[in-house]
Amino acid sequence: MDIMLRNRSTGSTEPVPLTPREAASGILGSISLTCWIFLLVPQLIENYRNGSAEAVSLAFLFVWFVGDVTNLIGAAWAGLVPVIVAIAVYFCIADGVLISQCLYYKYRNARHEAHRRRSSTPDPTTPLLGRRMSDNGGLSSSSINDGQQRRVSQPEDALAKIVEETESGRQAWTKNVLSVIAICGIGAAGWVIAWQTGAWTPAPQEHDGEKDMVAGAQVLGYASALCYLSARLPQIYKNYREKSCEGLSLLFFILSLLGNLTYGAGILCHSTARDYVITNIPWLIGSLGTMVEDVTIFGQFRLYAAGQRQFSAVA
């Protein structure tokens, strides 16, 4: 959720012509913003469906939240336009909602588990009941036949489960692809509307007044980049330790990857001048650097899903 803490106002009334490169930068930036707006929704829905948030690392969310707070402070301190500050506030609120949901499910499920354990504890005052044992070691002939039938049907059940998981996997990928297409369409349409209404205008290559805030912006940029790069490490380790990504929303990380990719590409589409790139290195690190970690999590999704299918087939 990197926000470019740069003052793009020039104080000049002369309009800047819209070049294909600047248009691409605007469209990519709008798509990135759309990704960030909808980013947490898939994981919120996934947690709600499961009634649990055990798959999500709280350390991941807290460090990410610190990065967003850093962006908010930087945006307010730099005196950016109210829209940017409002978006930064939205990011922090969205983080707070997801963290609150995770803490709620963690507390609720812990109480349910404690209650279940208390209920399942045998009462020492309850007398032991004698049981009549048959010649079959306490098992009736019907029980033995049922057990044999279950053993025969186990391979068929395993095959049916694999087929069902494959079909559900295809449906999930179809949903994710359609979601990405919709996000890109909404972002592009949003840029067109903003451009036509004058809410977005092409930015010049040189920015007057930018030097007064470069030092502070870069400090905040490096701080937020460090948070974003560090945030995913606890989640990657948690997935590795549990050998599972069950309970995580794949679309959540797809939108994160797309948002970071379009954000970094939008910066470079605007300009590749040396001074400009150096100024934006913190945000490039924060956006493009986290893509490596997102790809790592994609690999974990693939690896552990294959392992679970093999386990189901053996079982």
Tab-separated table of C-alpha atoms in Angstrom:
chain	number	residue	atom	x	y	z
A	1	MET	CA	0.000	0.000	0.000
A	2	ASP	CA	2.757	2.352	-0.896
A	3	ILE	CA	1.714	5.956	-1.426
A	4	MET	CA	4.075	8.200	-3.349
A	5	LEU	CA	4.826	11.003	-0.906
A	6	ARG	CA	5.696	13.549	-3.534
A	7	ASN	CA	4.294	17.004	-4.124
A	8	ARG	CA	3.421	17.141	-7.796
A	9	SER	CA	2.158	20.703	-7.842
A	10	THR	CA	4.217	23.062	-9.972
A	11	GLY	CA	2.603	26.387	-9.365
A	12	SER	CA	2.391	26.826	-13.142
A	13	THR	CA	-0.884	27.458	-14.941
A	14	GLU	CA	0.378	26.139	-18.268
A	15	PRO	CA	-1.245	22.793	-19.120
A	16	VAL	CA	1.033	19.826	-19.607
A	17	PRO	CA	0.332	17.847	-22.797
A	18	LEU	CA	-0.850	14.280	-22.361
A	19	THR	CA	1.729	11.925	-23.831
A	20	PRO	CA	1.220	8.161	-24.252
A	21	ARG	CA	3.807	7.555	-21.563
A	22	GLU	CA	2.098	9.888	-19.098
A	23	ALA	CA	-1.274	8.315	-19.905
A	24	ALA	CA	0.179	4.874	-19.216
A	25	SER	CA	1.547	6.149	-15.912
A	26	GLY	CA	-1.868	7.493	-14.957
A	27	ILE	CA	-3.707	4.308	-15.919
A	28	LEU	CA	-1.233	2.099	-14.076
A	29	GLY	CA	-1.473	4.301	-11.008
A	30	SER	CA	-5.263	4.135	-11.097
A	31	ILE	CA	-5.220	0.338	-11.411
A	32	SER	CA	-2.792	0.167	-8.497
A	33	LEU	CA	-5.070	2.341	-6.380
A	34	THR	CA	-8.053	0.120	-7.239
A	35	CYS	CA	-6.074	-2.942	-6.156
A	36	TRP	CA	-5.311	-1.357	-2.793
A	37	ILE	CA	-8.939	-0.349	-2.245
A	38	PHE	CA	-10.209	-3.914	-2.760
A	39	LEU	CA	-7.098	-5.684	-1.465
A	40	LEU	CA	-8.316	-6.827	1.949
A	41	VAL	CA	-11.863	-7.732	0.892
A	42	PRO	CA	-11.022	-11.299	-0.289
A	43	GLN	CA	-9.279	-12.167	2.989
A	44	LEU	CA	-12.104	-10.672	5.044
A	45	ILE	CA	-14.573	-12.857	3.138
A	46	GLU	CA	-12.340	-15.926	3.488
A	47	ASN	CA	-12.096	-15.459	7.246
A	48	TYR	CA	-15.857	-14.982	7.502
A	49	ARG	CA	-16.582	-18.153	5.537
A	50	ASN	CA	-14.167	-20.206	7.619
A	51	GLY	CA	-15.202	-18.641	10.897
A	52	SER	CA	-11.503	-18.457	11.663
A	53	ALA	CA	-8.400	-16.410	10.887
A	54	GLU	CA	-5.788	-18.874	12.117
A	55	ALA	CA	-4.134	-18.978	8.693
A	56	VAL	CA	-3.227	-15.285	8.825
A	57	SER	CA	-0.088	-14.237	10.677
A	58	LEU	CA	-0.884	-11.398	13.059
A	59	ALA	CA	2.744	-10.277	12.874
A	60	PHE	CA	2.264	-9.866	9.114
A	61	LEU	CA	-0.776	-7.627	9.639
A	62	PHE	CA	0.720	-5.548	12.443
A	63	VAL	CA	3.937	-4.760	10.560
A	64	TRP	CA	1.922	-3.933	7.455
A	65	PHE	CA	-0.254	-1.646	9.561
A	66	VAL	CA	2.849	0.179	10.794
A	67	GLY	CA	3.865	0.731	7.171
A	68	ASP	CA	0.471	2.220	6.346
A	69	VAL	CA	0.583	4.454	9.412
A	70	THR	CA	3.992	5.680	8.263
A	71	ASN	CA	2.487	6.534	4.896
A	72	LEU	CA	-0.383	8.391	6.547
A	73	ILE	CA	1.932	10.468	8.734
A	74	GLY	CA	4.122	11.248	5.758
A	75	ALA	CA	1.177	12.268	3.593
A	76	ALA	CA	-0.186	14.600	6.263
A	77	TRP	CA	3.253	16.011	7.105
A	78	ALA	CA	4.082	16.634	3.451
A	79	GLY	CA	0.833	18.519	2.935
A	80	LEU	CA	-0.357	16.379	0.050
A	81	VAL	CA	-3.770	16.829	-1.502
A	82	PRO	CA	-6.711	15.740	0.701
A	83	VAL	CA	-7.521	12.794	-1.584
A	84	ILE	CA	-4.125	11.198	-0.917
A	85	VAL	CA	-4.476	11.739	2.827
A	86	ALA	CA	-7.999	10.286	2.733
A	87	ILE	CA	-6.737	7.195	0.910
A	88	ALA	CA	-3.993	6.765	3.500
A	89	VAL	CA	-6.623	6.978	6.242
A	90	TYR	CA	-8.709	4.365	4.398
A	91	PHE	CA	-5.738	1.995	4.280
A	92	CYS	CA	-5.232	2.279	8.028
A	93	ILE	CA	-8.937	1.748	8.711
A	94	ALA	CA	-9.016	-1.305	6.423
A	95	ASP	CA	-5.987	-2.737	8.221
A	96	GLY	CA	-7.705	-2.132	11.533
A	97	VAL	CA	-10.843	-3.946	10.360
A	98	LEU	CA	-8.875	-7.018	9.251
A	99	ILE	CA	-6.787	-7.076	12.433
A	100	SER	CA	-9.935	-6.708	14.548
A	101	GLN	CA	-11.599	-9.559	12.676
A	102	CYS	CA	-8.591	-11.820	13.210
A	103	LEU	CA	-8.422	-10.996	16.919
A	104	TYR	CA	-12.169	-11.560	17.291
A	105	TYR	CA	-12.075	-15.010	15.702
A	106	LYS	CA	-8.970	-15.919	17.677
A	107	TYR	CA	-10.647	-14.963	20.966
A	108	ARG	CA	-14.011	-16.538	20.078
A	109	ASN	CA	-12.555	-19.831	18.874
A	110	ALA	CA	-10.276	-20.036	21.905
A	111	ARG	CA	-13.312	-19.711	24.179
A	112	HIS	CA	-15.209	-22.362	22.213
A	113	GLU	CA	-12.248	-24.730	22.402
A	114	ALA	CA	-11.893	-24.206	26.146
A	115	HIS	CA	-15.615	-24.849	26.612
A	116	ARG	CA	-15.426	-27.997	24.478
A	117	ARG	CA	-12.543	-29.354	26.520
A	118	ARG	CA	-14.388	-28.733	29.763
A	119	SER	CA	-17.486	-30.444	28.384
A	120	SER	CA	-15.554	-33.486	27.148
A	121	THR	CA	-13.722	-34.049	30.445
A	122	PRO	CA	-15.219	-37.195	32.074
A	123	ASP	CA	-16.812	-36.842	35.475
A	124	PRO	CA	-14.817	-38.958	37.982
A	125	THR	CA	-18.024	-39.675	39.946
A	126	THR	CA	-19.692	-41.371	36.980
A	127	PRO	CA	-19.682	-45.176	37.515
A	128	LEU	CA	-18.153	-47.359	34.872
A	129	LEU	CA	-20.735	-49.268	32.870
A	130	GLY	CA	-20.178	-52.913	32.145
A	131	ARG	CA	-20.361	-53.974	28.557
A	132	ARG	CA	-21.368	-57.303	27.170
A	133	MET	CA	-18.720	-58.656	24.904
A	134	SER	CA	-19.699	-60.905	22.040
A	135	ASP	CA	-17.639	-63.633	20.466
A	136	ASN	CA	-16.429	-61.132	17.900
A	137	GLY	CA	-14.605	-59.065	20.485
A	138	GLY	CA	-17.559	-56.772	21.126
A	139	LEU	CA	-18.271	-56.192	17.433
A	140	SER	CA	-21.421	-57.411	15.784
A	141	SER	CA	-21.399	-59.024	12.368
A	142	SER	CA	-23.103	-55.952	10.920
A	143	SER	CA	-20.306	-53.735	12.274
A	144	ILE	CA	-17.700	-55.966	10.669
A	145	ASN	CA	-19.514	-55.876	7.338
A	146	ASP	CA	-19.801	-52.087	7.536
A	147	GLY	CA	-16.072	-51.826	8.167
A	148	GLN	CA	-15.291	-54.014	5.171
A	149	GLN	CA	-17.567	-51.930	2.954
A	150	ARG	CA	-15.882	-48.725	4.117
A	151	ARG	CA	-12.451	-50.130	3.274
A	152	VAL	CA	-13.648	-51.066	-0.216
A	153	SER	CA	-15.158	-47.618	-0.792
A	154	GLN	CA	-12.089	-45.698	0.438
A	155	PRO	CA	-10.307	-45.587	-2.975
A	156	GLU	CA	-13.512	-44.399	-4.641
A	157	ASP	CA	-13.991	-41.708	-1.986
A	158	ALA	CA	-10.392	-40.534	-2.404
A	159	LEU	CA	-10.797	-40.310	-6.188
A	160	ALA	CA	-14.065	-38.401	-5.837
A	161	LYS	CA	-12.404	-36.007	-3.404
A	162	ILE	CA	-9.530	-35.343	-5.816
A	163	VAL	CA	-11.968	-34.669	-8.669
A	164	GLU	CA	-13.992	-32.343	-6.439
A	165	GLU	CA	-10.882	-30.434	-5.361
A	166	THR	CA	-9.760	-30.104	-8.992
A	167	GLU	CA	-13.122	-28.679	-10.038
A	168	SER	CA	-13.191	-26.257	-7.110
A	169	GLY	CA	-9.632	-25.207	-7.961
A	170	ARG	CA	-10.635	-24.413	-11.534
A	171	GLN	CA	-13.593	-22.393	-10.309
A	172	ALA	CA	-11.330	-20.461	-7.939
A	173	TRP	CA	-8.864	-19.633	-10.713
A	174	THR	CA	-11.713	-18.529	-12.985
A	175	LYS	CA	-13.025	-16.268	-10.238
A	176	ASN	CA	-9.560	-14.827	-9.630
A	177	VAL	CA	-8.954	-14.127	-13.325
A	178	LEU	CA	-12.327	-12.411	-13.683
A	179	SER	CA	-11.622	-10.384	-10.539
A	180	VAL	CA	-8.279	-9.189	-11.916
A	181	ILE	CA	-9.911	-8.219	-15.220
A	182	ALA	CA	-12.611	-6.321	-13.332
A	183	ILE	CA	-10.009	-4.504	-11.204
A	184	CYS	CA	-8.072	-3.455	-14.297
A	185	GLY	CA	-11.265	-2.301	-15.999
A	186	ILE	CA	-12.397	-0.284	-12.987
A	187	GLY	CA	-8.961	1.289	-12.628
A	188	ALA	CA	-8.738	2.262	-16.292
A	189	ALA	CA	-12.284	3.633	-16.290
A	190	GLY	CA	-11.542	5.596	-13.139
A	191	TRP	CA	-8.526	7.209	-14.785
A	192	VAL	CA	-10.566	8.177	-17.866
A	193	ILE	CA	-13.228	9.788	-15.678
A	194	ALA	CA	-10.612	11.600	-13.588
A	195	TRP	CA	-8.864	12.873	-16.714
A	196	GLN	CA	-12.043	14.030	-18.423
A	197	THR	CA	-13.289	15.838	-15.316
A	198	GLY	CA	-9.929	17.459	-14.615
A	199	ALA	CA	-9.401	15.594	-11.341
A	200	TRP	CA	-6.214	14.138	-12.854
A	201	THR	CA	-3.807	16.098	-15.006
A	202	PRO	CA	-0.462	15.106	-16.517
A	203	ALA	CA	2.481	15.917	-14.279
A	204	PRO	CA	5.546	17.687	-15.672
A	205	GLN	CA	8.918	16.008	-15.656
A	206	GLU	CA	10.317	18.622	-13.284
A	207	HIS	CA	8.542	19.481	-10.039
A	208	ASP	CA	9.088	22.893	-8.476
A	209	GLY	CA	9.004	22.846	-4.697
A	210	GLU	CA	9.841	19.137	-4.539
A	211	LYS	CA	13.292	19.738	-3.056
A	212	ASP	CA	11.822	21.083	0.175
A	213	MET	CA	10.336	17.711	1.060
A	214	VAL	CA	12.603	15.156	-0.594
A	215	ALA	CA	14.644	14.365	2.523
A	216	GLY	CA	11.654	13.798	4.781
A	217	ALA	CA	9.739	11.916	2.114
A	218	GLN	CA	12.645	9.584	1.471
A	219	VAL	CA	13.065	8.834	5.179
A	220	LEU	CA	9.393	7.909	5.431
A	221	GLY	CA	9.635	6.018	2.156
A	222	TYR	CA	12.499	3.861	3.396
A	223	ALA	CA	10.679	3.258	6.690
A	224	SER	CA	7.498	2.139	4.943
A	225	ALA	CA	9.480	0.044	2.443
A	226	LEU	CA	11.215	-1.726	5.324
A	227	CYS	CA	7.849	-2.466	6.923
A	228	TYR	CA	6.337	-3.805	3.704
A	229	LEU	CA	9.371	-5.969	2.974
A	230	SER	CA	9.430	-7.346	6.521
A	231	ALA	CA	5.683	-7.885	6.863
A	232	ARG	CA	5.401	-10.935	4.607
A	233	LEU	CA	8.254	-12.851	6.228
A	234	PRO	CA	6.177	-14.022	9.246
A	235	GLN	CA	3.433	-15.197	6.880
A	236	ILE	CA	5.906	-17.091	4.700
A	237	TYR	CA	7.400	-18.755	7.778
A	238	LYS	CA	3.949	-19.626	9.147
A	239	ASN	CA	2.992	-21.267	5.850
A	240	TYR	CA	6.276	-23.196	5.824
A	241	ARG	CA	5.891	-24.351	9.419
A	242	GLU	CA	2.324	-25.557	8.903
A	243	LYS	CA	2.967	-26.827	5.354
A	244	SER	CA	-0.349	-25.295	4.360
A	245	CYS	CA	-1.912	-22.137	2.947
A	246	GLU	CA	-5.440	-23.234	3.756
A	247	GLY	CA	-7.465	-20.298	5.030
A	248	LEU	CA	-5.507	-17.716	3.039
A	249	SER	CA	-7.118	-15.966	0.092
A	250	LEU	CA	-5.063	-16.384	-3.066
A	251	LEU	CA	-6.828	-13.367	-4.581
A	252	PHE	CA	-5.526	-11.250	-1.699
A	253	PHE	CA	-1.927	-11.894	-2.759
A	254	ILE	CA	-2.770	-11.641	-6.472
A	255	LEU	CA	-4.123	-8.129	-5.929
A	256	SER	CA	-1.072	-7.294	-3.834
A	257	LEU	CA	1.227	-8.418	-6.639
A	258	LEU	CA	-0.787	-6.556	-9.274
A	259	GLY	CA	-0.957	-3.418	-7.143
A	260	ASN	CA	2.792	-3.366	-6.529
A	261	LEU	CA	3.578	-4.137	-10.169
A	262	THR	CA	1.372	-1.380	-11.577
A	263	TYR	CA	2.561	1.058	-8.909
A	264	GLY	CA	6.240	0.573	-9.701
A	265	ALA	CA	5.578	0.537	-13.439
A	266	GLY	CA	3.566	3.738	-13.118
A	267	ILE	CA	6.510	5.496	-11.485
A	268	LEU	CA	8.916	4.379	-14.206
A	269	CYS	CA	6.465	5.206	-17.001
A	270	HIS	CA	6.313	8.781	-15.782
A	271	SER	CA	10.065	9.240	-16.040
A	272	THR	CA	13.305	7.291	-16.010
A	273	ALA	CA	15.508	10.319	-15.408
A	274	ARG	CA	18.317	9.556	-12.988
A	275	ASP	CA	17.362	12.109	-10.319
A	276	TYR	CA	13.709	11.117	-10.507
A	277	VAL	CA	14.473	7.408	-10.107
A	278	ILE	CA	16.841	8.081	-7.193
A	279	THR	CA	14.157	10.158	-5.490
A	280	ASN	CA	11.655	7.322	-5.831
A	281	ILE	CA	13.975	4.448	-4.898
A	282	PRO	CA	12.244	3.906	-1.517
A	283	TRP	CA	8.858	3.425	-3.166
A	284	LEU	CA	10.316	1.256	-5.910
A	285	ILE	CA	11.909	-0.958	-3.266
A	286	GLY	CA	8.678	-1.108	-1.295
A	287	SER	CA	6.549	-2.017	-4.310
A	288	LEU	CA	8.768	-4.090	-6.593
A	289	GLY	CA	10.693	-5.698	-3.723
A	290	THR	CA	7.598	-7.196	-2.121
A	291	MET	CA	6.699	-8.835	-5.424
A	292	VAL	CA	9.439	-11.403	-4.794
A	293	GLU	CA	7.810	-12.337	-1.501
A	294	ASP	CA	4.364	-12.497	-3.106
A	295	VAL	CA	5.734	-14.905	-5.721
A	296	THR	CA	7.190	-16.988	-2.876
A	297	ILE	CA	3.739	-17.241	-1.310
A	298	PHE	CA	2.294	-18.253	-4.696
A	299	GLY	CA	4.852	-21.053	-4.764
A	300	GLN	CA	3.732	-22.137	-1.305
A	301	PHE	CA	0.105	-22.227	-2.455
A	302	ARG	CA	1.103	-24.502	-5.329
A	303	LEU	CA	3.465	-26.710	-3.341
A	304	TYR	CA	1.283	-27.312	-0.317
A	305	ALA	CA	-1.890	-27.788	-2.369
A	306	ALA	CA	-0.140	-30.558	-4.321
A	307	GLY	CA	1.028	-32.126	-1.071
A	308	GLN	CA	-2.490	-32.110	0.344
A	309	ARG	CA	-3.854	-33.801	-2.792
A	310	GLN	CA	-1.253	-36.558	-2.489
A	311	PHE	CA	-2.111	-37.009	1.183
A	312	SER	CA	-5.815	-37.274	0.340
A	313	ALA	CA	-5.088	-39.908	-2.303
A	314	VAL	CA	-3.036	-41.999	0.137
A	315	ALA	CA	-5.588	-41.618	2.915
